[in-house]
Structure formats: C-alpha cells, structure tokens
Amino acid sequence: MEDVQNHAADVSLPIDRVGVRNLLVPLKLGDRKHGVQHTVARVELGVDLPAEYKGTHMSRFVESLENWNEELGYMSVKRLLEDLKARLQAQKAQAVFRFPYFLRRHAPVSGAGGVQGYECTVIGELASEKPAFSLEVDVPVMTVCPCSKAISDEGAHSQRAEVRIRLRLNGFCWLEEFIEMAEAAGSSPLHPVLKRPDEKAVTESAFAAPRFVEDVVRAVAEKLARHPRVAWYRVEVESFESIHAHNAFAWIEGGTEAASSA
Amino acid sequence: MEDVQNHAADVSLPIDRVGVRNLLVPLKLGDRKHGVQHTVARVELGVDLPAEYKGTHMSRFVESLENWNEELGYMSVKRLLEDLKARLQAQKAQAVFRFPYFLRRHAPVSGAGGVQGYECTVIGELASEKPAFSLEVDVPVMTVCPCSKAISDEGAHSQRAEVRIRLRLNGFCWLEEFIEMAEAAGSSPLHPVLKRPDEKAVTESAFAAPRFVEDVVRAVAEKLARHPRVAWYRVEVESFESIHAHNAFAWIEGGTEAASSA
Amino acid sequence: MEDVQNHAADVSLPIDRVGVRNLLVPLKLGDRKHGVQHTVARVELGVDLPAEYKGTHMSRFVESLENWNEELGYMSVKRLLEDLKARLQAQKAQAVFRFPYFLRRHAPVSGAGGVQGYECTVIGELASEKPAFSLEVDVPVMTVCPCSKAISDEGAHSQRAEVRIRLRLNGFCWLEEFIEMAEAAGSSPLHPVLKRPDEKAVTESAFAAPRFVEDVVRAVAEKLARHPRVAWYRVEVESFESIHAHNAFAWIEGGTEAASSA
Amino acid sequence: MEDVQNHAADVSLPIDRVGVRNLLVPLKLGDRKHGVQHTVARVELGVDLPAEYKGTHMSRFVESLENWNEELGYMSVKRLLEDLKARLQAQKAQAVFRFPYFLRRHAPVSGAGGVQGYECTVIGELASEKPAFSLEVDVPVMTVCPCSKAISDEGAHSQRAEVRIRLRLNGFCWLEEFIEMAEAAGSSPLHPVLKRPDEKAVTESAFAAPRFVEDVVRAVAEKLARHPRVAWYRVEVESFESIHAHNAFAWIEGGTEAASSA
C-alpha cells in the first residue's frame, strides 16, 4: 500500500513541529502527599519533519502514547519522548500534558477539608540526550483592592483573580511549590469549604492584606527570580474586577536564561 | 442534477428543527437613544422537515439571510421568517441572533462615560400568522456578601456575578429595560470608567446594599412576574465567588404561560 | 455568630433551585468491561428554597460532596441526594456530574487499540422517594455528504459531526449503549488509531454510507423512541461542514413522557 | 483623596506590562473594497510600570480608548499609543484589537454571494518614535487527505482545518492579502453559499488538490518567507480530522528578524 507520507514534499521546507493535539486520556501522577492521583489530560505530541518528506505518520503518535501508559514524571516523560523520536525518526520530540491537579485544602478555623483542582501543564522536550521541562500552573486567588479600601468609608471591592505561572526548569520541582507561592501572594487563597467562623477569618485576613495585580505579580516574580531551579519564568495575574466588566492584568518575565518564544 | 434532498427518507420521521448555525454576520439594530447601532451576530436559522423528505436545502437559509439585510426588529424578523418558510416550504421557521448590545454608562460622581457590551439573544419563531419572540440578556453586576459583612469585623467579600434573563414576550420590549432591571438588583451595576471619587461612591453604595444570589434572583423575578408583556421568564444569577474557586447560583422560573422547553 | 441566611427574605418568593456549580473533583465510576474507571467531573449541586428564608447554606453542598466520596451509580447518587435534602432541609435536591467517559476503541483491520473520551452528564433529582435520572452523551462521528457524493464526478465532502443525546430514564442504562447507538448512526465512528489498511477500510465504508445530519438524527431518534427505559429524549446532530465556516444541525424530541423544560 | 497607586511598591521590581483586558467595543476599520466596515472588538491596553510605583491608573486606559474613537489603522493606532504613553507616563504602550473581519465570498459557478467572518488581531506597540505592528488571522479551509485518497478505492476523508498566521510587519499590509494566501493553500477555501453546481465544483476541485497539514503549512510559509513586509512569521495549521476525535497540526516559524517571544 502506497506510503504517500514518504513522497517528496511539494515545497522543500523543514517543519518545526508536526503532530497530534487534543488527545483526551486518563492520567496518573505522583503528588507529594498521597503518592499517586488520578486525573484526565489533554495531550499534544509533536516532532520536527525534515524538508524532504511530504508528511509524518500521525498514527504513531497515538500508538506511542497508548504504549506508554506510565505515571507522569521526569523519567517516564523522557521514555515517551525517546520512543516518539525513534518511531517517527525525528531529531526532536515534544509532549504537552494539560490536566487538573488536585490538592486538599483546609479551612483556617474549622479545619473543614475539601479538594481543589488547579489547571496545570507539563511540557517535555527532547532534542539531544537530556530532556528539558516546562511547567504551567493557573492558581485562582482573592484580591482586595488597596485603593478602594483606602478611599472608602466602608468596605473595598474584592474579586477572584488568577495567577498564571510559566516556567522553564533546570531540575525537578513539585507543582505544589508553585501553587503555594501563588496562593501566598494574593490577599487570600481560595477554599473549597468555609464554615461561618472560617468565612469571618478569611474576610478579615484578606482585608488586612489588600493587593493590586501589580503587588501579586511582583511578589511571585521576586520568589521565582531567586529560585535555584527556575531558568526562565513568566508570571501573569488577571483579576476579574467586581466593579468592571473588564479585567486588570500585569505580567513580569525574567530568569537567568535568555527569554525565548513560548 | 440529482436533488438527493428530495429523495424519500430512510427513516420516516418528522424532524423538529433542521438548519444552519454559527453564521457570523454584521448586524444593525435600533436602540432607544441613538436610533441605530452596529454590532456582530452569530445566527442560527431553522425550519421543520416533514417525515417524507430526506433532507432540507441548507444553502437557502444563507441566501435568505443574505437577502434580508435589514435592521433587527419585530417587523424585519417577521419578514425573514416568512421568507424562510416560503423558500424552505416549511410550516415553522425560527431565527436566533446572539450579539453584544452596547450601552453608554456614566460614572456616578464624575460622570465619566464609557461603552459597555451586554450579550443578548433575540429569538423569533413563526408557525402561523403572528411571530413569537423570546429575549435573553446576560448582565454582569457586583454582589457584596451579606453574611461575610455581618460576621466580619472589617470588610465583606464581593465579586462579579452574572444575571441571565430568559423571556417569552407577548409584545414589543426594549433590551434596555431588562438590562436596567438586572443592574438595579445587584449590590452595584458595573462601570466602564471609574475615577477615584466614583470608586469610593460605588464601593460605599455596594457595601450598603449587600446581596446574596438569592436576593438578586428574587428581586428580578418579582419584577418579571408583574410585567405585562412577559409571558414566561427564567432568571438565573451566578456569582463567581471571590473566596471559592466554584460559583454560587440560583434560578426562578415563572410566568402566566405554562412553562415549556427552552 | 449571626446566621444571615436564616433571616426573612426581602422578597417573599420561593426559589426553584439554589446551589453551587463548577466544583472540579476526581470521580470514579463503573464501566461495563473493567469494573471501575477514574475520571474528573464538574459538579453542580442544588436544592429548592422556601419563600421565607433569605439564603441557603452554601458550604453544606461542598461538605455533602466531600463526605460522599463514592463511585457514581444509581444508589450512590440517591444517597448523595438524600444527604443534600437532609443537610439543607430541602424538599428537592439535584446533582449534576459532567465528565469524560473513556472507552477503548479498536481499528477495523489491524485491531490497533486506543482510548477515546466522550463528554457525558449524569443528572439525578430527588423530590419524594425515588430519584429520577437524566443522561447526556456527546458522541463525535464522521458524516459523508450524500448530495456531494451523488453530484460530483469524484469524492464527496466529509467532516466531523457531533451527536448529542439527552435522555430521561425510567430505569438503569449503561452510557455505552447510547454511545454505540450514536456511532452506528453516522457514516463512520471515529477511531483513536488507524494504520493505513484501517484508514482505507474506514474511508471506503464511510463513503458507502453517506449521511445528512437529517439521516443521523432520524436513525438515533427511531431507536430511542422504541427504547423501553427512555421516558423522554432529545437528539441533536451538528456537523462542522468542511465546505462552510458554519455548521448544519437537526434535532428531534420525543418520548412517552410529555416534553418538559431542559 | 489618597493616591495609593503612587505609593512605593512593596517589592521594587519593574513590571513588563500592566493594563486592562476584555474591553468589548464597537470598531470601524477600512477594507480594500468598501472603504469602511463595522465590527466588534475585544481590546487589551497595557504599559510598562517602573519599579518605584505601587500601581498604574487603570481608569486612564478606558478613558484613552473612549477618547480615541477612530477607525482602526496605522496612524490612528499610533495616536492611541501616544495618548496611552502620555496619560500613563509610560515608556512603552501596547494595544491589542481582536475582531471578526468580514469579506464577501462568491460561489465558483453560480456566483452566489455571502459574507464570511475571519478572526483577526491587530497589535500595535510603541516604545520610541515608530510603532511596531503585528497581525494575526485565523482562516478556515478544507483539506482532503492525500493518503486516504491514494489508498482507498473510493473517496478520501476531508475536514475543516484552520490556518493561523502570526506576523510582525515592517510596513502596511491589508488583512485580505493573508486571508487569500491561507485560502489558496488548502484543498479548497470555504464558502458561505453553495448551490448544487457550486458544491459539485468545490468537491471536485478539492479532491483534485489533496493536502496534508504539512502541505498547507509549507505553502503558506514559503510565501511569507519571501514577503517584503514580513519581518517574522509563524504559521500553524490545525485540521479537525473527520476520522479521529483528535486534531492534526503543523507549524513553521521564520523571518528575517530574529525569533522572539509571542
């Protein structure tokens, strides 16, 4: 049967990345406390394609993922990327996993517990020997407006905001670490369950720590800039202003590595 | 050329609705103040199909819309629906327009003005002589939590919330009327521009009017229940809680007309 | 500490439903083949609220869900709904779970296997003794256009389409049954992995079975109308036409039970 | 009244960008044929913030946009950016406009006309004297699979695909030019209206030009690489495979200017 993909390309240009996207699969991954958690991931897999081939063999990506079936981690993603390179006869391979990561959160007074999901992305790339890893975590927090508080006789507008951390790492890190960094930077972390004494405590502590998006983004950037395993970072905060239909945002990019494309 | 659509259906069942969806078009419509505004709509057009025909003629929907090219209104939508019925040889026709509707909003102290867009939907249906109209408007507001305010030494959490009004009408109404009804029911309407004296006024008046989603939904439902041109309503309020990653919601359905499918 | 929720309502109107939405949680559920699968669900929980109470107690919904922690099924959802009614002192409770449900699919010639996720919703309602259940499944299929095939010297446009089945049940049913019903109604089911002999077989069998959205919706409706445990159904098919930027759709509603609101 | 924004920052770090996002406004812009068209845009406005200031003045962004009220173009965006820099006392300003851009499309045989909307983004940045412009256009096309066609006795799967062009320009260009470039690269452009003789012609011409995502991305990249006013480009093609629930994608990045962050 004819292998059209192996034909010569009409236009002789190398392709930076070609692959499949939006593969929805169950995923297991380790967490710091419970050893393993089950979640669901949207997966993207890609490789480079030399100028001389018309097409890649798309079914091999899905076969590679089916065959992999491992718990997400440094070594397991490395094995997946090596397998992709071999199956697709490629120089570079990339795998992207987007999934909700669950942590238990406890109310500050009652201790009432509940699970909270954080949207995370793990990106592994393999060009030569050693894979490179990037992480993304989206962490919702509460912000109380310092200006509204300072000028009003009573109250201050507050709202949900989202802290989005993008990282290139040069060593292993837990997702928890960056989620906690983001939650500490807002006026308050969010909670799945708050009984009345908790709601009182959260309201009062949030009003004692009013924060602009500028304050939140700087607090996170300062920690990322000093982090020994963060080679590059971009942190963005977007607040869904409760007094406007539009949002406020701020971002800072930095790191020891020269900034490059997302 | 063969007309496959006119073949006999394999399964002899009438189809409630068949048509096209997600047509993106420029749209003009009248507003109470400026006569005409330009916006952009996603349009859905559909008709019934008798049991004996295999298919409808999809291109005629788009031709009908192209040919229409009128300002959105009671009479113009009636003409579109009559044209659809005639072109498609149908007993019933429906047209759905979803679009942002723009109103100017002014800050309470400085008077600083700005435009705010509200997601609206106008649905027209024609079975016999007289078209029936439904409206949907989504109105963002601010809510301040009454519980958080009552129990905390300082502050109260507030957040953006959305009031969603769904209506079946038995007469002509302006969209503005329902947008204003929703804005009046929250702790505060939202504003495109707020200078510092405005922000102080909005914060203070919102904190003087704390509202649960239950309060907001009841305030709107009470007005809709008494409205002479509202035959059926469903109002839902969803608040993007600033202390939680999840949302609170409440809805009430009512009206003089028996409730039927959305 | 003051219980503001127990205050009298400003507007004395009963609320049809009040609760929380967009709770993201890990979920286990049984499947026909493997006993149990792990997935992730977005959950909505709600109850009715009498006219005399200002508010419901939102934290109790999350506590009820936290406490539940069971595999999704008829008896477990009944227990959750009974617990919600008791905790919230309500007459009616409803729980909605939206989640991807995974099935293994095998290529028609090579037998190459892969997992495919289907967006499903399980809705349980408890008013008196016996819970009522609704199901929703969204099933992507391929459609080949019968008109394009009949009139063209070569080829026919094909595209991805989505079959959306909404059901009210009067007895227990597996999700698999309705997914298979939808997949059988299109020109071809979709496959996670297709090697070249598989792609040839799928292309040829799809072109031997061209289907309009009208054909697909009728084929599913005919089976649902005769199903002994389906009290009400609505089936919609939407095809993402490869020759247009807009979509074609068709829906049929029916059942032994009188149609009511979604 | 206290100006909290002018306080010293808690963390003395410069912020790359701070501003507002998701402002929904009516927008006018010139097109090659009709002079002016009305559409609706989501707008983001941002500036840099030095290390010493706690916050920016968010209301000034909206005032600047309100005051602007011009037809979108090179000179008008330059004026908006200059105004933002002045009002916010900033070194850099950026404005992002995302909007559907409408073009009339005619069927190949009947000439039947209809409007088609393309999602476009115009980004202007002003650091020193001369503004820099970036463009994004998303163009849906049809692709017929060359492999499926070569190996099957009859037919070939086809599907809707999207061509996403991202550009940094060093001179003025019409959006039309890049939309037409993308439409020419697929197996067929899409059409709002196709009568039967048109559908026959489109099907046959598409089947005479089968294209992988790799073919489409190379055809566009080749033209962009030679374009005198394109300093940098990234073109991505994603096809919503009609035989799979997942998508295929390919991208190429290039240009005379060194690649930098999106």
PDB file of N, CA, C and O in Angstrom, chain B residues 34-69:
ATOM      1  N   HIS B  34     -30.003  56.171  20.339  1.00  0.00           N
ATOM      2  CA  HIS B  34     -29.269  56.665  19.171  1.00  0.00           C
ATOM      3  C   HIS B  34     -29.842  56.214  17.837  1.00  0.00           C
ATOM      4  O   HIS B  34     -29.254  56.437  16.800  1.00  0.00           O
ATOM      5  N   GLY B  35     -30.959  55.554  17.891  1.00  0.00           N
ATOM      6  CA  GLY B  35     -31.579  55.164  16.631  1.00  0.00           C
ATOM      7  C   GLY B  35     -31.037  53.864  16.092  1.00  0.00           C
ATOM      8  O   GLY B  35     -31.771  52.907  15.941  1.00  0.00           O
ATOM      9  N   VAL B  36     -29.712  53.791  15.837  1.00  0.00           N
ATOM     10  CA  VAL B  36     -29.174  52.569  15.256  1.00  0.00           C
ATOM     11  C   VAL B  36     -27.781  52.281  15.803  1.00  0.00           C
ATOM     12  O   VAL B  36     -27.001  53.207  16.025  1.00  0.00           O
ATOM     13  N   GLN B  37     -27.507  51.009  16.087  1.00  0.00           N
ATOM     14  CA  GLN B  37     -26.135  50.661  16.440  1.00  0.00           C
ATOM     15  C   GLN B  37     -25.673  49.486  15.598  1.00  0.00           C
ATOM     16  O   GLN B  37     -26.473  48.656  15.160  1.00  0.00           O
ATOM     17  N   HIS B  38     -24.357  49.434  15.355  1.00  0.00           N
ATOM     18  CA  HIS B  38     -23.750  48.357  14.580  1.00  0.00           C
ATOM     19  C   HIS B  38     -23.134  47.352  15.534  1.00  0.00           C
ATOM     20  O   HIS B  38     -22.381  47.717  16.424  1.00  0.00           O
ATOM     21  N   THR B  39     -23.421  46.068  15.327  1.00  0.00           N
ATOM     22  CA  THR B  39     -22.793  45.029  16.119  1.00  0.00           C
ATOM     23  C   THR B  39     -22.534  43.817  15.220  1.00  0.00           C
ATOM     24  O   THR B  39     -22.601  43.927  13.992  1.00  0.00           O
ATOM     25  N   VAL B  40     -22.220  42.697  15.831  1.00  0.00           N
ATOM     26  CA  VAL B  40     -21.893  41.472  15.103  1.00  0.00           C
ATOM     27  C   VAL B  40     -22.705  40.351  15.743  1.00  0.00           C
ATOM     28  O   VAL B  40     -22.762  40.267  16.968  1.00  0.00           O
ATOM     29  N   ALA B  41     -23.332  39.508  14.939  1.00  0.00           N
ATOM     30  CA  ALA B  41     -24.188  38.452  15.489  1.00  0.00           C
ATOM     31  C   ALA B  41     -23.781  37.067  15.004  1.00  0.00           C
ATOM     32  O   ALA B  41     -23.279  36.908  13.888  1.00  0.00           O
ATOM     33  N   ARG B  42     -23.981  36.079  15.887  1.00  0.00           N
ATOM     34  CA  ARG B  42     -23.957  34.676  15.471  1.00  0.00           C
ATOM     35  C   ARG B  42     -25.404  34.271  15.250  1.00  0.00           C
ATOM     36  O   ARG B  42     -26.238  34.482  16.126  1.00  0.00           O
ATOM     37  N   VAL B  43     -25.695  33.736  14.092  1.00  0.00           N
ATOM     38  CA  VAL B  43     -27.083  33.493  13.700  1.00  0.00           C
ATOM     39  C   VAL B  43     -27.329  32.001  13.517  1.00  0.00           C
ATOM     40  O   VAL B  43     -26.464  31.273  13.015  1.00  0.00           O
ATOM     41  N   GLU B  44     -28.504  31.573  13.964  1.00  0.00           N
ATOM     42  CA  GLU B  44     -28.992  30.216  13.713  1.00  0.00           C
ATOM     43  C   GLU B  44     -30.342  30.329  13.032  1.00  0.00           C
ATOM     44  O   GLU B  44     -31.198  31.093  13.481  1.00  0.00           O
ATOM     45  N   LEU B  45     -30.525  29.570  11.952  1.00  0.00           N
ATOM     46  CA  LEU B  45     -31.791  29.579  11.227  1.00  0.00           C
ATOM     47  C   LEU B  45     -32.259  28.146  11.060  1.00  0.00           C
ATOM     48  O   LEU B  45     -31.469  27.279  10.671  1.00  0.00           O
ATOM     49  N   GLY B  46     -33.555  27.893  11.339  1.00  0.00           N
ATOM     50  CA  GLY B  46     -34.039  26.516  11.220  1.00  0.00           C
ATOM     51  C   GLY B  46     -35.505  26.445  10.853  1.00  0.00           C
ATOM     52  O   GLY B  46     -36.256  27.411  11.036  1.00  0.00           O
ATOM     53  N   VAL B  47     -35.888  25.297  10.320  1.00  0.00           N
ATOM     54  CA  VAL B  47     -37.295  25.011   9.983  1.00  0.00           C
ATOM     55  C   VAL B  47     -37.613  23.573  10.388  1.00  0.00           C
ATOM     56  O   VAL B  47     -36.722  22.801  10.733  1.00  0.00           O
ATOM     57  N   ASP B  48     -38.890  23.219  10.314  1.00  0.00           N
ATOM     58  CA  ASP B  48     -39.292  21.818  10.481  1.00  0.00           C
ATOM     59  C   ASP B  48     -39.132  21.087   9.149  1.00  0.00           C
ATOM     60  O   ASP B  48     -39.108  21.723   8.084  1.00  0.00           O
ATOM     61  N   LEU B  49     -39.037  19.766   9.196  1.00  0.00           N
ATOM     62  CA  LEU B  49     -38.944  18.982   7.955  1.00  0.00           C
ATOM     63  C   LEU B  49     -39.906  17.794   8.070  1.00  0.00           C
ATOM     64  O   LEU B  49     -39.819  17.007   9.005  1.00  0.00           O
ATOM     65  N   PRO B  50     -40.827  17.659   7.101  1.00  0.00           N
ATOM     66  CA  PRO B  50     -41.793  16.549   7.159  1.00  0.00           C
ATOM     67  C   PRO B  50     -41.094  15.189   7.039  1.00  0.00           C
ATOM     68  O   PRO B  50     -39.959  15.096   6.537  1.00  0.00           O
ATOM     69  N   ALA B  51     -41.813  14.152   7.466  1.00  0.00           N
ATOM     70  CA  ALA B  51     -41.256  12.797   7.507  1.00  0.00           C
ATOM     71  C   ALA B  51     -40.821  12.288   6.133  1.00  0.00           C
ATOM     72  O   ALA B  51     -39.918  11.460   6.032  1.00  0.00           O
ATOM     73  N   GLU B  52     -41.466  12.785   5.065  1.00  0.00           N
ATOM     74  CA  GLU B  52     -41.220  12.164   3.758  1.00  0.00           C
ATOM     75  C   GLU B  52     -39.968  12.648   3.034  1.00  0.00           C
ATOM     76  O   GLU B  52     -39.512  11.985   2.100  1.00  0.00           O
ATOM     77  N   TYR B  53     -39.384  13.804   3.434  1.00  0.00           N
ATOM     78  CA  TYR B  53     -38.210  14.292   2.703  1.00  0.00           C
ATOM     79  C   TYR B  53     -36.912  13.895   3.391  1.00  0.00           C
ATOM     80  O   TYR B  53     -36.781  14.016   4.609  1.00  0.00           O
ATOM     81  N   LYS B  54     -35.944  13.456   2.583  1.00  0.00           N
ATOM     82  CA  LYS B  54     -34.644  13.049   3.126  1.00  0.00           C
ATOM     83  C   LYS B  54     -33.892  14.226   3.751  1.00  0.00           C
ATOM     84  O   LYS B  54     -33.302  14.095   4.818  1.00  0.00           O
ATOM     85  N   GLY B  55     -33.928  15.382   3.094  1.00  0.00           N
ATOM     86  CA  GLY B  55     -33.132  16.498   3.612  1.00  0.00           C
ATOM     87  C   GLY B  55     -33.716  17.852   3.268  1.00  0.00           C
ATOM     88  O   GLY B  55     -34.583  17.983   2.400  1.00  0.00           O
ATOM     89  N   THR B  56     -33.232  18.884   3.986  1.00  0.00           N
ATOM     90  CA  THR B  56     -33.615  20.254   3.661  1.00  0.00           C
ATOM     91  C   THR B  56     -32.547  20.830   2.722  1.00  0.00           C
ATOM     92  O   THR B  56     -31.537  20.190   2.468  1.00  0.00           O
ATOM     93  N   HIS B  57     -32.795  22.043   2.195  1.00  0.00           N
ATOM     94  CA  HIS B  57     -31.812  22.664   1.293  1.00  0.00           C
ATOM     95  C   HIS B  57     -31.063  23.744   2.060  1.00  0.00           C
ATOM     96  O   HIS B  57     -31.526  24.877   2.155  1.00  0.00           O
ATOM     97  N   MET B  58     -29.906  23.371   2.578  1.00  0.00           N
ATOM     98  CA  MET B  58     -29.185  24.217   3.530  1.00  0.00           C
ATOM     99  C   MET B  58     -28.778  25.568   2.935  1.00  0.00           C
ATOM    100  O   MET B  58     -28.734  26.567   3.650  1.00  0.00           O
ATOM    101  N   SER B  59     -28.462  25.624   1.648  1.00  0.00           N
ATOM    102  CA  SER B  59     -27.969  26.885   1.077  1.00  0.00           C
ATOM    103  C   SER B  59     -29.055  27.972   1.111  1.00  0.00           C
ATOM    104  O   SER B  59     -28.742  29.157   1.130  1.00  0.00           O
ATOM    105  N   ARG B  60     -30.329  27.555   1.142  1.00  0.00           N
ATOM    106  CA  ARG B  60     -31.409  28.553   1.108  1.00  0.00           C
ATOM    107  C   ARG B  60     -31.479  29.387   2.389  1.00  0.00           C
ATOM    108  O   ARG B  60     -31.938  30.532   2.360  1.00  0.00           O
ATOM    109  N   PHE B  61     -31.041  28.812   3.508  1.00  0.00           N
ATOM    110  CA  PHE B  61     -31.008  29.585   4.749  1.00  0.00           C
ATOM    111  C   PHE B  61     -30.059  30.778   4.600  1.00  0.00           C
ATOM    112  O   PHE B  61     -30.388  31.899   4.972  1.00  0.00           O
ATOM    113  N   VAL B  62     -28.890  30.491   4.081  1.00  0.00           N
ATOM    114  CA  VAL B  62     -27.887  31.558   3.955  1.00  0.00           C
ATOM    115  C   VAL B  62     -28.325  32.577   2.909  1.00  0.00           C
ATOM    116  O   VAL B  62     -28.159  33.790   3.092  1.00  0.00           O
ATOM    117  N   GLU B  63     -28.944  32.100   1.836  1.00  0.00           N
ATOM    118  CA  GLU B  63     -29.469  33.032   0.832  1.00  0.00           C
ATOM    119  C   GLU B  63     -30.542  33.932   1.432  1.00  0.00           C
ATOM    120  O   GLU B  63     -30.599  35.130   1.131  1.00  0.00           O
ATOM    121  N   SER B  64     -31.389  33.357   2.262  1.00  0.00           N
ATOM    122  CA  SER B  64     -32.457  34.143   2.872  1.00  0.00           C
ATOM    123  C   SER B  64     -31.872  35.240   3.767  1.00  0.00           C
ATOM    124  O   SER B  64     -32.300  36.395   3.724  1.00  0.00           O
ATOM    125  N   LEU B  65     -30.869  34.874   4.530  1.00  0.00           N
ATOM    126  CA  LEU B  65     -30.220  35.848   5.420  1.00  0.00           C
ATOM    127  C   LEU B  65     -29.499  36.930   4.618  1.00  0.00           C
ATOM    128  O   LEU B  65     -29.571  38.121   4.955  1.00  0.00           O
ATOM    129  N   GLU B  66     -28.813  36.510   3.544  1.00  0.00           N
ATOM    130  CA  GLU B  66     -28.111  37.461   2.671  1.00  0.00           C
ATOM    131  C   GLU B  66     -29.077  38.471   2.069  1.00  0.00           C
ATOM    132  O   GLU B  66     -28.792  39.653   1.943  1.00  0.00           O
ATOM    133  N   ASN B  67     -30.232  37.942   1.673  1.00  0.00           N
ATOM    134  CA  ASN B  67     -31.241  38.736   1.003  1.00  0.00           C
ATOM    135  C   ASN B  67     -31.937  39.704   1.966  1.00  0.00           C
ATOM    136  O   ASN B  67     -32.448  40.734   1.576  1.00  0.00           O
ATOM    137  N   TRP B  68     -31.964  39.309   3.208  1.00  0.00           N
ATOM    138  CA  TRP B  68     -32.693  40.043   4.234  1.00  0.00           C
ATOM    139  C   TRP B  68     -32.050  41.416   4.479  1.00  0.00           C
ATOM    140  O   TRP B  68     -32.620  42.447   4.210  1.00  0.00           O
ATOM    141  N   ASN B  69     -30.845  41.361   5.089  1.00  0.00           N
ATOM    142  CA  ASN B  69     -30.026  42.572   5.207  1.00  0.00           C
ATOM    143  C   ASN B  69     -30.766  43.768   5.810  1.00  0.00           C
ATOM    144  O   ASN B  69     -30.652  44.895   5.357  1.00  0.00           O
TER     145      ASN B  69
END
